[in-house]
CSV table of C-alpha atoms in Angstrom, one decimal:
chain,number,residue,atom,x,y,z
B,24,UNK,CA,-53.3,212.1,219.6
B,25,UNK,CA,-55.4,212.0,223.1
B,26,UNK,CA,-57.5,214.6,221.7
B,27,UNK,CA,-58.4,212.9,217.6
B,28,UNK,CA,-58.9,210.0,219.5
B,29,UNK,CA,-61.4,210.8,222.4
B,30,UNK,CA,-63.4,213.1,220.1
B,31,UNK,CA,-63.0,212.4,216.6
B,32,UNK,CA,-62.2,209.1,216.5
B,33,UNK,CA,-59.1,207.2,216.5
B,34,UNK,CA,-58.9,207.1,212.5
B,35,UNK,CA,-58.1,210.8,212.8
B,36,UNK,CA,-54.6,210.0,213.7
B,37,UNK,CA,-54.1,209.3,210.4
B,38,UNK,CA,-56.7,212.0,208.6
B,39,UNK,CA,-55.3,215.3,210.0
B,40,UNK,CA,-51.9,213.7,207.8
B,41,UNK,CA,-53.7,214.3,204.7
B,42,UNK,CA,-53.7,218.5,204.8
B,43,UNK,CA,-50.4,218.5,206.1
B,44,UNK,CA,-49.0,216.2,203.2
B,45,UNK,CA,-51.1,218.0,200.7
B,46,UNK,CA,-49.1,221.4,201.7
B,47,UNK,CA,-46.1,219.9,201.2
B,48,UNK,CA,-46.5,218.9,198.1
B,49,UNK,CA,-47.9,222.2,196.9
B,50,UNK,CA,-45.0,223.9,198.5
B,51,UNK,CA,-41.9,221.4,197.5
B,52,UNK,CA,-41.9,222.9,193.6
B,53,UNK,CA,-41.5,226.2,193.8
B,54,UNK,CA,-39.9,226.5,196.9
B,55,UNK,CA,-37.1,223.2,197.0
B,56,UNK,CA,-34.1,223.8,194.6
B,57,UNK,CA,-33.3,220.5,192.5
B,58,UNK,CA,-30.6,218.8,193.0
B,59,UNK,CA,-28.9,215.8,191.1
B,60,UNK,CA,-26.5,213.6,192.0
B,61,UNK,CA,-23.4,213.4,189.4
B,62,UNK,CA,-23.4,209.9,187.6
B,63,UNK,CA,-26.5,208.3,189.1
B,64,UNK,CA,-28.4,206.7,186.8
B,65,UNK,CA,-31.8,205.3,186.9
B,66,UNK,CA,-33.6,203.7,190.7
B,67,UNK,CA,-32.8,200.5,192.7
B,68,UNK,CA,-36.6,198.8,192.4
B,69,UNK,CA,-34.8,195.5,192.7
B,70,UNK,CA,-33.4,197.1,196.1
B,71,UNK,CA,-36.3,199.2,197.5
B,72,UNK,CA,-39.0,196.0,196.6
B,73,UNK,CA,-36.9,193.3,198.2
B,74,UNK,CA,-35.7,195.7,201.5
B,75,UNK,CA,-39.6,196.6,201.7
B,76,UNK,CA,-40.9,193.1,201.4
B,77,UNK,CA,-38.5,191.5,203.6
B,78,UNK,CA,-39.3,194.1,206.5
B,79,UNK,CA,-43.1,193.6,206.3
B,80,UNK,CA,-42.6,189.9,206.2
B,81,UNK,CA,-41.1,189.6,209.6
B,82,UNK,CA,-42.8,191.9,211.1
B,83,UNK,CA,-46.2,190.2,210.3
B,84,UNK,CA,-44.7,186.6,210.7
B,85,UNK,CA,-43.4,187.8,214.3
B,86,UNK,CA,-46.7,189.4,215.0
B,87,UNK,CA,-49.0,186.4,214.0
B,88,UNK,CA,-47.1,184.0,215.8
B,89,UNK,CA,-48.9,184.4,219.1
B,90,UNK,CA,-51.7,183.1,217.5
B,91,UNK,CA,-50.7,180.1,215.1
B,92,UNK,CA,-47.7,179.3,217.3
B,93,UNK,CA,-44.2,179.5,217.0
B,94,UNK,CA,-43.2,176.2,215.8
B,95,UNK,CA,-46.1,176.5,212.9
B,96,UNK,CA,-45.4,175.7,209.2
B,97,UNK,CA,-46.9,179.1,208.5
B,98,UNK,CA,-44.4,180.8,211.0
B,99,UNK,CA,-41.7,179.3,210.5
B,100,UNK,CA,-42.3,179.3,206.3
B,101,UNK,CA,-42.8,183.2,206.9
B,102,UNK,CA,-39.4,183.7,208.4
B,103,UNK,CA,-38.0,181.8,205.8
B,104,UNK,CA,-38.9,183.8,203.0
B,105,UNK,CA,-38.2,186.8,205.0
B,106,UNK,CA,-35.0,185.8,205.5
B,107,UNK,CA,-34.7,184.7,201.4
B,108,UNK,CA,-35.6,188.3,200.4
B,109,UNK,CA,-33.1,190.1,203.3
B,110,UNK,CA,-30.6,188.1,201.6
B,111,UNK,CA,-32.0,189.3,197.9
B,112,UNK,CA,-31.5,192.5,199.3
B,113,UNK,CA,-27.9,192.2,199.8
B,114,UNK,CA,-27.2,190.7,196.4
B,115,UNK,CA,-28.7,193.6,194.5
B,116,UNK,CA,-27.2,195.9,195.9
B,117,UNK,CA,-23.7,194.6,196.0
B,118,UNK,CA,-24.0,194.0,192.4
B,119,UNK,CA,-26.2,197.4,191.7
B,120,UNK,CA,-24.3,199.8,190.1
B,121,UNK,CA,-26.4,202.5,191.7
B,122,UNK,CA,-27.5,200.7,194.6
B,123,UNK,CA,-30.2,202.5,197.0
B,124,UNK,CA,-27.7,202.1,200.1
B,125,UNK,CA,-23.9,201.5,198.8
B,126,UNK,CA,-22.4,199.7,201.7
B,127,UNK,CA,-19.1,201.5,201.3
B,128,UNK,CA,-20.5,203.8,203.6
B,129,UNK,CA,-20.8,201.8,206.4
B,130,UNK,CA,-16.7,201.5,206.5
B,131,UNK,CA,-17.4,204.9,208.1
B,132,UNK,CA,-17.2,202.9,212.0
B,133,UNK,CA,-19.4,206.4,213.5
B,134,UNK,CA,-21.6,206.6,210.7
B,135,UNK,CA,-22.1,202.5,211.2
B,136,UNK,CA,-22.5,202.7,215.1
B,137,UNK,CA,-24.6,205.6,215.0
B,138,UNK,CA,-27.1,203.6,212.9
B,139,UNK,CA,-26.8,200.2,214.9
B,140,UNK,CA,-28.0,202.2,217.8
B,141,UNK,CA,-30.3,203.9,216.0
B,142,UNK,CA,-32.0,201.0,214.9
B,143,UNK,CA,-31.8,199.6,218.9
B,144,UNK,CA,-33.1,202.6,220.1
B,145,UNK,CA,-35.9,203.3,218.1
B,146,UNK,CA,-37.1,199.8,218.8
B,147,UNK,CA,-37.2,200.7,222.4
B,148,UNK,CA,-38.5,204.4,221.8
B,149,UNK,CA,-41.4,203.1,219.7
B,150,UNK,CA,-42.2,199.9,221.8
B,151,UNK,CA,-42.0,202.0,225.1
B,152,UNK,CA,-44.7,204.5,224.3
B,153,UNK,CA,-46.9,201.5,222.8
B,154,UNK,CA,-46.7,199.1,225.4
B,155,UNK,CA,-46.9,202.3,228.1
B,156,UNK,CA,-50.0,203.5,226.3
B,157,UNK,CA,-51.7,200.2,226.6
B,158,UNK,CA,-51.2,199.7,230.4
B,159,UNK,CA,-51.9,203.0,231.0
B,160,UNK,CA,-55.1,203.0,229.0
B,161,UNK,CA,-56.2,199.3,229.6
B,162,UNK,CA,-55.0,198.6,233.3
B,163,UNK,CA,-55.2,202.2,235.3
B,164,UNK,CA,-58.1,203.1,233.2
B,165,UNK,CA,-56.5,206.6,231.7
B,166,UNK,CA,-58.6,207.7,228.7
B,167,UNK,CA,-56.9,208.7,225.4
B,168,UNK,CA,-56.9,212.1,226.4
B,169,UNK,CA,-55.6,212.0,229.9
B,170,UNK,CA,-52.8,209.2,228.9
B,171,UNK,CA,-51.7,211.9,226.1
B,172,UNK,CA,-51.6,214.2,228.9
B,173,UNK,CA,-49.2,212.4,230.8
B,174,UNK,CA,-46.9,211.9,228.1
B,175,UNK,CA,-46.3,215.9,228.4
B,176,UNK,CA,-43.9,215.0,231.1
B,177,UNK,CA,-41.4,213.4,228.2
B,178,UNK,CA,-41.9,215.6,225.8
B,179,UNK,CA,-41.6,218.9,228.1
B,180,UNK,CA,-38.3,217.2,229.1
B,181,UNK,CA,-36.8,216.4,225.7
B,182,UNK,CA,-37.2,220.4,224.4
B,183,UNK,CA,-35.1,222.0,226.9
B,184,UNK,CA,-32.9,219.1,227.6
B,185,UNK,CA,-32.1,218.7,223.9
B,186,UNK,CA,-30.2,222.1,223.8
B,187,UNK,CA,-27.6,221.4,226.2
B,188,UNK,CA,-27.6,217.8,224.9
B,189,UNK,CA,-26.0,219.2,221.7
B,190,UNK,CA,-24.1,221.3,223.5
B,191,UNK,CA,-22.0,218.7,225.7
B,192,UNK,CA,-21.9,217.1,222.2
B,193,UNK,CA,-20.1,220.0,220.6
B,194,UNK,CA,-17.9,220.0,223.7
B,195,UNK,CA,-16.9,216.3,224.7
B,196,UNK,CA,-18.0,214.7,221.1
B,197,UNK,CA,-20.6,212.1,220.3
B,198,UNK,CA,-19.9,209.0,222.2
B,199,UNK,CA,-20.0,210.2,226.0
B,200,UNK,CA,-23.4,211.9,225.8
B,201,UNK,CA,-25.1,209.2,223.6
B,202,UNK,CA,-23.4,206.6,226.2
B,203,UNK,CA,-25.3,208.5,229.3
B,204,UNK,CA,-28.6,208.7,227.1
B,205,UNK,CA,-28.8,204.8,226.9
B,206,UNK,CA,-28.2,204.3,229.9
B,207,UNK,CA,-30.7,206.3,231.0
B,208,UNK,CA,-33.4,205.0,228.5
B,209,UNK,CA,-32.1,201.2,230.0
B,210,UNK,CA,-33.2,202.6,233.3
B,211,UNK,CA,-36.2,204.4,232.3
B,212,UNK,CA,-37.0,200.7,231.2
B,213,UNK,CA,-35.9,198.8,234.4
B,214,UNK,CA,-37.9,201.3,236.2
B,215,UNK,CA,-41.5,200.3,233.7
B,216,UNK,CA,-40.6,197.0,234.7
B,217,UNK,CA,-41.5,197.2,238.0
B,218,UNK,CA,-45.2,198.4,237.1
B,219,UNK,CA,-47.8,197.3,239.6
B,220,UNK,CA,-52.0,196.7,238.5
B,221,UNK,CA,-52.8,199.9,240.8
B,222,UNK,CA,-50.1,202.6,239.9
B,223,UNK,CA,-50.4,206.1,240.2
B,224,UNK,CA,-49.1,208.3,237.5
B,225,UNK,CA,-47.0,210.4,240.6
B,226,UNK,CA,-44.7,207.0,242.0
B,227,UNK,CA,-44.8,204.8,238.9
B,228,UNK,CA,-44.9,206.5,235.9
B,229,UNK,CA,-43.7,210.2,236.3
B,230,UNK,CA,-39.9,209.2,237.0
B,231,UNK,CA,-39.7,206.8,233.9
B,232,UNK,CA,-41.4,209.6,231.7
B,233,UNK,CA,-38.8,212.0,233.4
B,234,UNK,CA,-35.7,209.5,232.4
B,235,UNK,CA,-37.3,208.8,229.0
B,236,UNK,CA,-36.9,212.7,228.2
B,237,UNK,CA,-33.6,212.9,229.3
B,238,UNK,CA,-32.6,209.8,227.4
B,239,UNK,CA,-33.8,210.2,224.2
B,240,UNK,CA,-32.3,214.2,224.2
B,241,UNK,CA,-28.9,212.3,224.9
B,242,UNK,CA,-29.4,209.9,222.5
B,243,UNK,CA,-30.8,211.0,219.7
B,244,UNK,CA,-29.4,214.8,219.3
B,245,UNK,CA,-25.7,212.9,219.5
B,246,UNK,CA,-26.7,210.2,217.2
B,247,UNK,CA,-28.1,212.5,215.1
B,248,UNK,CA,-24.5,213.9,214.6
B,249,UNK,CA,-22.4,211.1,214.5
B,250,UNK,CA,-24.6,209.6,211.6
B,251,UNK,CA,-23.4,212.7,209.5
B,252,UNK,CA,-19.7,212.1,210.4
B,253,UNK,CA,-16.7,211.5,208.4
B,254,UNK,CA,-19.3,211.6,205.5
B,255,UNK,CA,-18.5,213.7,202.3
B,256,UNK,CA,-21.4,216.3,201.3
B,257,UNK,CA,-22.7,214.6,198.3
B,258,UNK,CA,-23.1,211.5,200.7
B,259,UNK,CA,-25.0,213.4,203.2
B,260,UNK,CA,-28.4,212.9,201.9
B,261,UNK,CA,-27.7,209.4,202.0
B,262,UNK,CA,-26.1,209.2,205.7
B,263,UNK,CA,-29.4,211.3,206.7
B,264,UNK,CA,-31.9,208.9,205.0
B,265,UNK,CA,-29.8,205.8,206.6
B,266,UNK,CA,-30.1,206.9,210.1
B,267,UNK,CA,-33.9,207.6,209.9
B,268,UNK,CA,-34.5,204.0,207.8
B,269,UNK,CA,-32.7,202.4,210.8
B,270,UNK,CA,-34.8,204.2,213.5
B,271,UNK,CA,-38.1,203.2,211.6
B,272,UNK,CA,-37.5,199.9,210.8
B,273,UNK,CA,-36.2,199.7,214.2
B,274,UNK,CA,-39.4,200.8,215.5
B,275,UNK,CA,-41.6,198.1,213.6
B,276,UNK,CA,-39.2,195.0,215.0
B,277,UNK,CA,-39.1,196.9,218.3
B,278,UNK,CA,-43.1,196.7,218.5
B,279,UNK,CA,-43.7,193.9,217.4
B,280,UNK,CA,-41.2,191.9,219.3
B,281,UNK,CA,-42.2,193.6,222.9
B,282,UNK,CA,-45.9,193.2,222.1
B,283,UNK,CA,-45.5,189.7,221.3
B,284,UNK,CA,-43.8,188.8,224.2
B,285,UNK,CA,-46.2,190.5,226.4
B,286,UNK,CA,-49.2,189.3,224.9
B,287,UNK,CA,-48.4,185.9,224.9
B,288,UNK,CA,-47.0,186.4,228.4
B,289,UNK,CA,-50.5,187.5,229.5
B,290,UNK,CA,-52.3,185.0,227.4
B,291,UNK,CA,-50.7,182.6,229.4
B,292,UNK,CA,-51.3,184.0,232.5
B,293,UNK,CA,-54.9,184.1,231.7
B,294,UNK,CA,-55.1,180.8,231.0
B,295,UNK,CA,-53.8,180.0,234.6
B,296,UNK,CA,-56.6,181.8,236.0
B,297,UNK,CA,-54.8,185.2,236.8
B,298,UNK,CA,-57.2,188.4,236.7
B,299,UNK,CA,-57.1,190.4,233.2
B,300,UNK,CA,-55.4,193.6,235.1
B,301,UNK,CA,-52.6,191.2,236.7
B,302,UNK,CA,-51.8,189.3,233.4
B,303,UNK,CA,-51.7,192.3,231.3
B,304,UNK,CA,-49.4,194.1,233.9
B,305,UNK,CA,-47.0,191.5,233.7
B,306,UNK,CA,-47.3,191.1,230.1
B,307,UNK,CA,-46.3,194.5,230.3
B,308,UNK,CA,-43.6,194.3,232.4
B,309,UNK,CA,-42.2,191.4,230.7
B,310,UNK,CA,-42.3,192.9,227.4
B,311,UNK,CA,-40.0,196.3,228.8
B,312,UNK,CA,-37.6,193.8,230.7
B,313,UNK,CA,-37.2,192.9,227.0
B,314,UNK,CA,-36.6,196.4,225.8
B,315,UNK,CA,-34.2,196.8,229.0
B,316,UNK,CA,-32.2,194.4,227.4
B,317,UNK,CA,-31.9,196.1,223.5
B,318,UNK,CA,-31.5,199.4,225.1
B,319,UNK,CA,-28.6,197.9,226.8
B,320,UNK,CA,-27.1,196.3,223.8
B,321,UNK,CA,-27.3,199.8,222.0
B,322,UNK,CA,-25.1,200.7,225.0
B,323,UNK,CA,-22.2,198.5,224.3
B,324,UNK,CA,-23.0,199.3,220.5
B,325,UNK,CA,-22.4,202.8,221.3
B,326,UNK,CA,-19.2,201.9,223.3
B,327,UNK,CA,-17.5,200.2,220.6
B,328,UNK,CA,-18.6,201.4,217.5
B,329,UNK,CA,-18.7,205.2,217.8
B,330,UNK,CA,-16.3,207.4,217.7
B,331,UNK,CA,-15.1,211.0,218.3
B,332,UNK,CA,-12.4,211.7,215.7
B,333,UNK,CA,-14.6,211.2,212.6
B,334,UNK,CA,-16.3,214.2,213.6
B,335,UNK,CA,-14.1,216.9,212.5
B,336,UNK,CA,-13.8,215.2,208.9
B,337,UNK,CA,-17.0,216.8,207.7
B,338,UNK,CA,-16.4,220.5,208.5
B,339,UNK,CA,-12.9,220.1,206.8
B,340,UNK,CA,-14.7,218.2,203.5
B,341,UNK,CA,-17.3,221.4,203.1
B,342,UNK,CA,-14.5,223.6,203.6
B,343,UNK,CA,-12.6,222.7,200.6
């Protein structure tokens, strides 16, 4: 990313996806076997519009608020019908008779947790690497190719990490590794908190990329397996789609919440006559205080809501 962006142009972030798609789809015919499910007939538009809608709806209504305020007809009008369409959502598909997510699957209490943290953590994995991005770049003065640089330190970490990550989960089950990867990606945010205007990538940002590594290898390689568990093989495709959904949308609400709060944060500092570099710093650092608190919710999440048992079902389901 560092390098499309310092010499090609930030637009190429989204170009060099065009050759890789196009592969794909000239590969997916003859290589990927069909496959059908038995009795599903025709495609929940009524499900996949509404769902789609009510997720681009928020996000933009809690994005734009900064600017046209909080209390605004336009605001408050947007998270109305936002709110109209989630609950459009839930309508179809209870009453779908091939509903895009059947909600009988979610009586599965691992399968459910996994994707309530999921959707917690990848609003905290995708607001942490915006927000860090933007103080690195806009406050210490990093170009886009030395701030992709840094972020080697996470994703050298995750790689090796990730194997005995799935290991301990093999070993002890789901719920004790995924608990010590939260907390460690609470930490990692706790520790961006405490950002100064002059940091040095050394003291203030190498130990929070170190913990990020570790904590997203011990969340997401158990999560990853406790989203598939208890659930029957013709299910899995579904289970697998679910957890990834829930990391994405999780993602969009993530950023958009965290870089509201630390954009209006700085705007207001600004107005009271702080320097840019000071009121984008503690924009910053409000904004992961913020994350500091999901992350720790997906914590607790993790506590009560996954377990270890359901994990042998699968294994047992394939087998006969």
């Amino acid at each position: 990313g560092g390098i499309l962006t310092k010499y090609a142009g930030w637009e190429w972030i989204f170009f060099v996806n065009v050759p890789v798609g196009a592969l794909v789809l000239a590969l997916t015919r003859p290589i990927v076997r069909e496959s059908r499910i038995p009795g599903l007939r025709g495609f929940d538009a009524g499900g996949a519009v509404t769902v789609t809608s009510w997720l681009a709806l928020l996000v933009y209504a809690i994005s734009k608020a900064p600017d046209v305020g909080w209390s605004s007809g336009r605001t408050i009008g947007l998270l109305i019908a936002a709110a109209v369409l989630f609950v459009a959502f839930l309508v179809i598909e209870a009453r779908q008779s091939s509903p895009m997510v059947p909600f009988g699957i979610f009586r599965i209490r691992t399968v459910a947790g996994a994707n309530v943290v999921g959707l917690f953590l990848g609003a905290v994995m995708f607001a942490n690497f915006f927000l860090l991005t933007l103080y690195v770049q806009q406050v210490l003065g990093y170009s886009a190719l030395k701030t992709g640089l840094t972020f080697l330190a996470t994703a050298g970490t995750v790689i090796p990490v990730a194997g005995v990550a799935q290991a301990l989960t093999t070993r002890i089950g789901p719920r004790p590794v995924m608990t010590v990867g939260l907390v460690l990606m609470t930490a990692a945010m706790v520790w961006y908190s405490q950002i100064p205007t002059h940091g040095s990538f050394v003291a203030h940002l190498l130990p929070g990329y170190l913990l990020v590594g570790f904590g997203l290898a011990f969340s997401f390689i158990p999560m990853s397996i406790a989203a598939l568990a208890g659930v029957s093989s013709d299910q899995a495709g579904l289970a697998s789609g679910l957890i990834n959904t829930a990391q994405q949308i999780g993602g969009a609400l993530g950023v958009a919440i965290a870089s509201t709060v630390a954009f209006t944060h700085a705007s207001t500092l600004l107005a009271s006559h702080h320097s840019p570099a000071q009121a984008a710093t503690s924009g910053y650092a409000l904004g992961f205080w913020v994350l500091a608190g999901i992350s720790a919710v997906s914590v607790l999440a993790c506590i009560a809501l996954v377990r270890g048992s359901e994990l042998e079902q699968p294994a047992t389901a394939v087998a006969l």
